[in-house]
Short mmCIF file of C-alpha atoms and ligand atoms in Angstrom, two decimals:
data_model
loop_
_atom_site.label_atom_id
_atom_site.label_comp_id
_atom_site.label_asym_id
_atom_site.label_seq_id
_atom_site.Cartn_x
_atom_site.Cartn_y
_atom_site.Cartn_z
CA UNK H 264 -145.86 50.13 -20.78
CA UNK H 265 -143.13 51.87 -18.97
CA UNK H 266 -140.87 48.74 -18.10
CA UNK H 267 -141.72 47.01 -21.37
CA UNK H 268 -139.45 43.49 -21.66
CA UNK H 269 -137.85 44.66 -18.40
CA UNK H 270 -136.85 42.20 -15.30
CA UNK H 271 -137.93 43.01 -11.59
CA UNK H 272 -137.04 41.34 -8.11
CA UNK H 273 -139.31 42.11 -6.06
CA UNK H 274 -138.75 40.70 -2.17
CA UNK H 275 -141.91 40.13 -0.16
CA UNK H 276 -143.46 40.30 -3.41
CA UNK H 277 -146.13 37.81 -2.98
CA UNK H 278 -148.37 39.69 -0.29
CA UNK H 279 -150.01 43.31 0.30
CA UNK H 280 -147.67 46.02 -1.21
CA UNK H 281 -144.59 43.76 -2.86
CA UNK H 282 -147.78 41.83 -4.54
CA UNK H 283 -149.34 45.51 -5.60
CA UNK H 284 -145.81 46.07 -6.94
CA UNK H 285 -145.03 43.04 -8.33
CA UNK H 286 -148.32 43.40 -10.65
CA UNK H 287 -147.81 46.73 -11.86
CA UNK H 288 -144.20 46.13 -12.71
CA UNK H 289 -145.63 43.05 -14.99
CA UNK H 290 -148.74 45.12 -16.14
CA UNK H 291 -146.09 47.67 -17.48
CA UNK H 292 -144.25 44.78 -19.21
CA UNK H 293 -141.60 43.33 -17.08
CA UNK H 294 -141.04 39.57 -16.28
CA UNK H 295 -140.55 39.39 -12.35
CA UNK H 296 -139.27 37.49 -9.72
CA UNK H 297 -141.36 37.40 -7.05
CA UNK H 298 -139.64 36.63 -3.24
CA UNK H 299 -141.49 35.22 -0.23
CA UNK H 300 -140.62 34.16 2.99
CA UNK H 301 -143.18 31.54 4.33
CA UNK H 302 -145.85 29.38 2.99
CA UNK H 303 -149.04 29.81 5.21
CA UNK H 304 -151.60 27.22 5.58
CA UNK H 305 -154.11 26.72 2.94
CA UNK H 306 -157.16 24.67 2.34
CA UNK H 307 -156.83 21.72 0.29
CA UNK H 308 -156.92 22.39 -3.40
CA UNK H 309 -156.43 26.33 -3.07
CA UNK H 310 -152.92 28.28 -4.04
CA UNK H 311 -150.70 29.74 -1.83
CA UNK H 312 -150.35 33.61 -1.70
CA UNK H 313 -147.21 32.78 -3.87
CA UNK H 314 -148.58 30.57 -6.72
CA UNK H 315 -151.39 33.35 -6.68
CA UNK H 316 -149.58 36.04 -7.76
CA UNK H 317 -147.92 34.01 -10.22
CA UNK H 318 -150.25 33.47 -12.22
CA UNK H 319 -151.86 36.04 -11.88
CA UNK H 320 -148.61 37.74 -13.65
CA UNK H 321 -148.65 35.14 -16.59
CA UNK H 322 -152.28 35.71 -16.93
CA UNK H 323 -150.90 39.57 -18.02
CA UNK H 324 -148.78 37.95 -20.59
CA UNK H 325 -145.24 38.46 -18.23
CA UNK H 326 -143.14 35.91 -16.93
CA UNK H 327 -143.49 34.95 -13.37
CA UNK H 328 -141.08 32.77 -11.48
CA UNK H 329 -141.42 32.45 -6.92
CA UNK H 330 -138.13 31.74 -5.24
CA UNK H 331 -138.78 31.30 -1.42
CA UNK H 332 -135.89 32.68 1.05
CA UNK H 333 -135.62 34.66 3.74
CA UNK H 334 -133.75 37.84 3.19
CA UNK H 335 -131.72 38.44 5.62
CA UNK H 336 -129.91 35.34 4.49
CA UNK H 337 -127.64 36.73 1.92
CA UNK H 338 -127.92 33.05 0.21
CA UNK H 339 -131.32 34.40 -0.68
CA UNK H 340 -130.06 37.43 -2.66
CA UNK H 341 -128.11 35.33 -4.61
CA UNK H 342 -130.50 33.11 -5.55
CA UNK H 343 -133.01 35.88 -6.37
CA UNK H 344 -130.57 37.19 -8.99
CA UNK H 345 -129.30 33.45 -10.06
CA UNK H 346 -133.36 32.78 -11.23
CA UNK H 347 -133.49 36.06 -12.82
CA UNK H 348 -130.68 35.53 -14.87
CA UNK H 349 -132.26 31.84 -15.51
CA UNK H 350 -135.34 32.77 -16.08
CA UNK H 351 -135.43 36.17 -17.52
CA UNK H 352 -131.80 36.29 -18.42
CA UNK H 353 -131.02 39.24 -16.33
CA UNK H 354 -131.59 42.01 -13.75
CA UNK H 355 -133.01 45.50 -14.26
CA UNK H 356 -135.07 46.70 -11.20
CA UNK H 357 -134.58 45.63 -7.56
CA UNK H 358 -137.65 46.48 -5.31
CA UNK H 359 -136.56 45.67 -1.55
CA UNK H 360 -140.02 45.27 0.11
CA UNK H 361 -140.21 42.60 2.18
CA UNK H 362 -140.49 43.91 5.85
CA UNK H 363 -141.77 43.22 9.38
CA UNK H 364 -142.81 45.44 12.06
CA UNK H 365 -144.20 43.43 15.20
CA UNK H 366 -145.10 46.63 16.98
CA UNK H 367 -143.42 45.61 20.97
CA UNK H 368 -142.86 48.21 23.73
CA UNK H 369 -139.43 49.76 23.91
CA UNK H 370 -138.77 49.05 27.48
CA UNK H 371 -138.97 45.33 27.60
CA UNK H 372 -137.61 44.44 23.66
CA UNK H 373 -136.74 41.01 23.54
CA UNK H 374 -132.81 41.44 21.47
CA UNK H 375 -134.13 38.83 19.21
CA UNK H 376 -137.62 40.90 18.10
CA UNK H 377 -134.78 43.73 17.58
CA UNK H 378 -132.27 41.47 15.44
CA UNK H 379 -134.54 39.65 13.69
CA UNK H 380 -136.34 43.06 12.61
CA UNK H 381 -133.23 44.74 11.30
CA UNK H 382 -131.98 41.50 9.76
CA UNK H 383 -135.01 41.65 7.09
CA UNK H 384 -135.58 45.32 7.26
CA UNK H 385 -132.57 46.79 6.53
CA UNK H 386 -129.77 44.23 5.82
CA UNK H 387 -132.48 42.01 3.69
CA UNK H 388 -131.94 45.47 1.73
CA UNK H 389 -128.46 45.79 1.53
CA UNK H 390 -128.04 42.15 0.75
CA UNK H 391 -130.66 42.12 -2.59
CA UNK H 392 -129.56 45.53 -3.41
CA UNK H 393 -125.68 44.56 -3.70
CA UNK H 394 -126.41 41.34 -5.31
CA UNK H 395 -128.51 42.98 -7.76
CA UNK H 396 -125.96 45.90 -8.48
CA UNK H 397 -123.21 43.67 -9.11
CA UNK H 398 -125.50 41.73 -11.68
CA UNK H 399 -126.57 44.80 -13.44
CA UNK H 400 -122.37 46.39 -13.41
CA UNK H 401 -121.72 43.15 -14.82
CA UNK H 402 -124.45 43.68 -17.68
CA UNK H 403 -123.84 46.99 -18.26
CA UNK H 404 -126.82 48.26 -19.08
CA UNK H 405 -127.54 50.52 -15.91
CA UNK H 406 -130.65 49.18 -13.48
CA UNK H 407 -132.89 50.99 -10.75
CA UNK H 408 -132.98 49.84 -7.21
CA UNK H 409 -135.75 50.92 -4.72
CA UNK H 410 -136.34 50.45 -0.95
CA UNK H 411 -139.79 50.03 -0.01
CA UNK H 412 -139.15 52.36 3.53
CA UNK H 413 -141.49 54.08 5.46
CA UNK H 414 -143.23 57.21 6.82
CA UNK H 415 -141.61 56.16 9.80
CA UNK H 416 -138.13 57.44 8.20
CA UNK H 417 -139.15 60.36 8.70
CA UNK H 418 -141.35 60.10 12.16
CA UNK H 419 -141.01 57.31 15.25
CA UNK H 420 -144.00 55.14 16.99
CA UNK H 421 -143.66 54.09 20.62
CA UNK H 422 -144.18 50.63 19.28
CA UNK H 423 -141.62 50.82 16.32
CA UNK H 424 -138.64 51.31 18.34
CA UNK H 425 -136.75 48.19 16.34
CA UNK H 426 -138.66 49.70 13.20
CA UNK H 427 -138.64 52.92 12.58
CA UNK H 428 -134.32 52.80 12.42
CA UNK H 429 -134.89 49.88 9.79
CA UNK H 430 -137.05 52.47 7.67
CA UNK H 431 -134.28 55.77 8.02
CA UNK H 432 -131.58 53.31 7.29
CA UNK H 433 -132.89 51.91 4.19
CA UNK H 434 -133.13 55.45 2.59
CA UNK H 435 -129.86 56.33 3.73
CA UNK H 436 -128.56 53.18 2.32
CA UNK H 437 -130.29 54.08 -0.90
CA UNK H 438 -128.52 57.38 -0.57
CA UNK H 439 -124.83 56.03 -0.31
CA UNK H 440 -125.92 53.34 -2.75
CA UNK H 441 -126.69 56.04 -5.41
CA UNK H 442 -123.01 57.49 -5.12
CA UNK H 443 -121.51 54.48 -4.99
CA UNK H 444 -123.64 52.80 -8.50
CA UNK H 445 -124.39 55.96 -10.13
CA UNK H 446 -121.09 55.53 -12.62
CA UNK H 447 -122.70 51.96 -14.01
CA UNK H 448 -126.25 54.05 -14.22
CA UNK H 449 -127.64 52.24 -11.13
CA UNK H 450 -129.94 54.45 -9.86
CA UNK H 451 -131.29 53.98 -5.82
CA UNK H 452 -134.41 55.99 -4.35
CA UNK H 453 -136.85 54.93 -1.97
CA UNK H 454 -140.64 55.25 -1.62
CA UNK H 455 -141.93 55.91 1.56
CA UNK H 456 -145.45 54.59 2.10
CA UNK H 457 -147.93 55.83 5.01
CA UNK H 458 -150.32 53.54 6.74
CA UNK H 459 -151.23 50.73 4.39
CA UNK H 460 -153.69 48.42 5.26
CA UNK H 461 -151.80 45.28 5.00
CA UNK H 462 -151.34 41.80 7.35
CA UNK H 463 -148.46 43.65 8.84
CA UNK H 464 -151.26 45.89 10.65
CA UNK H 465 -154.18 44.45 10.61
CA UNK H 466 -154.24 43.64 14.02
CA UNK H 467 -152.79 47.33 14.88
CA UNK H 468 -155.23 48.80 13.13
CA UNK H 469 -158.36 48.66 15.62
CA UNK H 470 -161.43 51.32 14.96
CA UNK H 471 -160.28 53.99 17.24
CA UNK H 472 -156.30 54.03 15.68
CA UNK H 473 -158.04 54.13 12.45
CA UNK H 474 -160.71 56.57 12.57
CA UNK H 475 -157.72 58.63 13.96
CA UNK H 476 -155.49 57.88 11.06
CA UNK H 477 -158.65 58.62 8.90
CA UNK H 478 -158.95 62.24 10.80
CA UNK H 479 -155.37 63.12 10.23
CA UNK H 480 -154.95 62.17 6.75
CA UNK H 481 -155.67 64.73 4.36
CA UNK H 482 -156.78 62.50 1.54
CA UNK H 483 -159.42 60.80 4.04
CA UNK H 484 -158.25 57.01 4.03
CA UNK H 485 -155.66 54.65 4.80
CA UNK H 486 -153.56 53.52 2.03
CA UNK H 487 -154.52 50.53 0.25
CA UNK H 488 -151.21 48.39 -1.56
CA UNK H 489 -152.07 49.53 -5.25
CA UNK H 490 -151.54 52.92 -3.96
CA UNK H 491 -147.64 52.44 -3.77
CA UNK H 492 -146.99 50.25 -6.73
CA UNK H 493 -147.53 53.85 -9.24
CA UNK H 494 -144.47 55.26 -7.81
CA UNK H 495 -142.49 52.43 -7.88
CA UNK H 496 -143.09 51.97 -11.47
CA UNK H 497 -142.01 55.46 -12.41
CA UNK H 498 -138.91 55.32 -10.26
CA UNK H 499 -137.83 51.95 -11.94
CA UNK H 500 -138.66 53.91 -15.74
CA UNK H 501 -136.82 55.62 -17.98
CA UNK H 502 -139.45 58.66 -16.65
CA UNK H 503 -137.11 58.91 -13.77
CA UNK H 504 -133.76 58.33 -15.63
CA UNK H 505 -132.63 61.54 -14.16
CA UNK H 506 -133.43 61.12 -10.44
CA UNK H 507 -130.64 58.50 -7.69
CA UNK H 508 -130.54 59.12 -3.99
CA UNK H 509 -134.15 60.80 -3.75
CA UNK H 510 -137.69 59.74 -1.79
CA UNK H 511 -141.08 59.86 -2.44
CA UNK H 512 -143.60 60.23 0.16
CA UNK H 513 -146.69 58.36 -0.52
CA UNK H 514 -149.15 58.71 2.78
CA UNK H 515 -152.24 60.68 1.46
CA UNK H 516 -150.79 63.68 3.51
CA UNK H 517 -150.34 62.33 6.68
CA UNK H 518 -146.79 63.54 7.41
CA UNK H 519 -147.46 67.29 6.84
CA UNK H 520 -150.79 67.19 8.93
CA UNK H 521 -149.99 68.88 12.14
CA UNK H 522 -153.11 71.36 12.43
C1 RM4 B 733 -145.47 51.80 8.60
C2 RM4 B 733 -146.24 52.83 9.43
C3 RM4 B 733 -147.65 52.34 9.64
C4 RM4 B 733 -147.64 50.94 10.25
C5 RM4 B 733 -146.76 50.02 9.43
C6 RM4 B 733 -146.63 48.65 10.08
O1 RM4 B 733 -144.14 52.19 8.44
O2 RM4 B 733 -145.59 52.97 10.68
O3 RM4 B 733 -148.37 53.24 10.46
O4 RM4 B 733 -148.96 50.45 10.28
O5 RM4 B 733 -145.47 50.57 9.29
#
């Protein structure tokens, strides 16, 4: 019970890794706020992705409250913190996940694939992350914000030319962040996840790119959401009361694999 009586934000949080996030953060005790972006099409009678995650927090004995917005609307941010406050009565942990990578060729980038892209990427995560700071200076009780980035900080893909600049920039906003909040005990790292098998990539991920991921990752596999949400947890803890502007690389070895 790391995050015991706690209160997360977690963006994206109703799908693949914010969802993996947003139920560990409420297995170790904390009440979250759970972000999403769009409500897909669902069979009569069934729940959306949103109302599934939900419940499935209040079925842990957390709190559990969706607030639909797009991020890179910094209306959204506000309201994000406005029903934690509401709901939970405060802010403790930010978790900026939500994310989009339409993988496009460089050459012929449409400017709105590239805008759009760093809109949620990487000023979704400036906008939650200073809404959420100024909630938790005003509280006074210290908080921990984390970027959900990327491998792809630290290497490119000839598909992820809007991307991969999303991913470096979040960390280095975390970085900046951490001097700028560490005197109210705000602490900002990010986690840097491999290849997760996630909607994102589905379509990406066709046998051959896979069985070569499989080939180059030490650990065997691509990375499935729950494998994330560990480091997360421990970031947003009092385990890592010590540690502000710092990553963690979570790719099953991938990035040191070169022979
Ligand atoms: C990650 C990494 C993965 C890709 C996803 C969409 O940052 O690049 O390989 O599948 O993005």
């Amino acid at each position: 019970m790391l995050l015991e009586n706690k209160v997360a934000i977690v963006t994206g949080g109703s799908r693949g890794i914010g969802r993996a996030i947003a139920l560990e953060c409420a297995r170790h005790g904390a009440n979250v706020v759970v972000n999403y972006a769009h409500d897909p099409a669902i069979a009569a009678g069934s729940k959306t992705p949103a109302q599934e995650v939900i419940d499935e927090i209040k079925a842990l004995g957390r709190g559990a409250v969706a607030v639909k917005g797009d991020v890179s609307d910094p209306a959204t941010a506000k309201a994000l913190v406005d029903a934690a406050v509401e709901h939970f009565g405060g802010v403790d942990i930010c978790v900026a996940n939500a994310g989009v990578c339409q993988f496009h060729a460089f050459l012929d980038m449409p400017p709105e694939l590239l805008r759009q892209t760093v809109g949620i990427n990487l000023e979704g995560t400036f906008f939650v992350a200073q809404a959420a700071a100024n909630r938790m200076k005003d509280q006074g009780r210290g908080g921990a914000i984390i970027a959900i980035s990327s491998i792809s900080k630290l290497v490119g893909g000839e598909f992820q030319t809007h991307y991969t600049p999303t991913k470096a920039g979040q960390h280095s906003l975390m970085q900046s962040a951490a001097i700028a909040l560490g005197r109210y005990g705000i602490r900002c790292n990010s986690v840097l996840p491999g290849t997760i098998v996630t909607d994102i990539n589905k379509d990406d991920l066709t046998p051959e790119k896979t069985a070569y991921f499989n080939q180059r990752i030490p650990l065997g596999r691509l990375g499935q959401p729950e494998d994330i949400a560990g480091s997360v947890v421990f970031l947003a803890s009092d385990m890592a009361r010590y540690i502000t502007g710092a990553e963690i690389l979570v790719d099953g070895g991938m990035f040191v694999n070169l022979q």
